[in-house]
Amino acid sequence: MLDLSRLDLEEIATALADQTDFEHRWLINPRTGEIVLWTADGGIDGHTPVDLDDLDLACIDPLPSYVWYQDMADFVERISDEAAGRRLAQAIHGKGAFRRFKNELHEEYPHLLSAWHAFRDGRAQRRAVKWLVNNSLVDDETGERFVTDHPDPDLP
């Protein structure tokens, strides 16, 4: 088992959120917890192509986009500023929801940015820990303790 305190949860969360393409993959060394980025052209060192099956590393497959969308919906539902809530709720409907939400937040409600980042990052880190537990890289008790100790922050 890996030591949770020595893992880069932000990097694991980034890998879980990466919706770009399959020309690259995020991998974790199950013995050390080191995260590497593999590309079809440059392998893991950026220069030497290598087949994924030849590596003794575990793939960190991204979570579906609806998981990350739900964070926006939950944030919008929980903020106390009703006008901001209505505008942000409109922004997240339809194609381009992530971009529109980000733009609306930055342009119209910059006072909510720090709350959004804390909310989003907290959830992303809990997902990273749950992923580690589900892949037997961190024990259940440690994972449950982390999730319990890191609830969603209070929102303005």
mmCIF file of C-alpha atoms in Angstrom, residues 21 25 34 49 51-52 104 112 116 120 125 137-138 145 149 152:
data_model
loop_
_atom_site.group_PDB
_atom_site.id
_atom_site.type_symbol
_atom_site.label_atom_id
_atom_site.label_comp_id
_atom_site.label_asym_id
_atom_site.label_seq_id
_atom_site.Cartn_x
_atom_site.Cartn_y
_atom_site.Cartn_z
ATOM 1 C CA ASP A 21 -7.715 12.151 -26.037
ATOM 2 C CA ARG A 25 -2.357 8.435 -20.755
ATOM 3 C CA GLU A 34 5.020 8.381 -8.965
ATOM 4 C CA PRO A 49 8.104 5.290 -27.711
ATOM 5 C CA ASP A 51 3.915 0.167 -25.662
ATOM 6 C CA LEU A 52 1.660 0.651 -22.633
ATOM 7 C CA GLU A 104 -19.623 33.525 -16.333
ATOM 8 C CA LEU A 112 -17.160 33.333 -6.002
ATOM 9 C CA TRP A 116 -15.591 27.441 -6.495
ATOM 10 C CA ARG A 120 -14.008 21.736 -6.985
ATOM 11 C CA GLN A 125 -9.024 15.187 -4.150
ATOM 12 C CA LEU A 137 -3.174 1.385 -3.780
ATOM 13 C CA VAL A 138 -4.404 2.852 -0.464
ATOM 14 C CA ARG A 145 -10.629 8.815 7.031
ATOM 15 C CA ASP A 149 -11.831 14.685 7.204
ATOM 16 C CA ASP A 152 -17.296 20.018 0.961
#
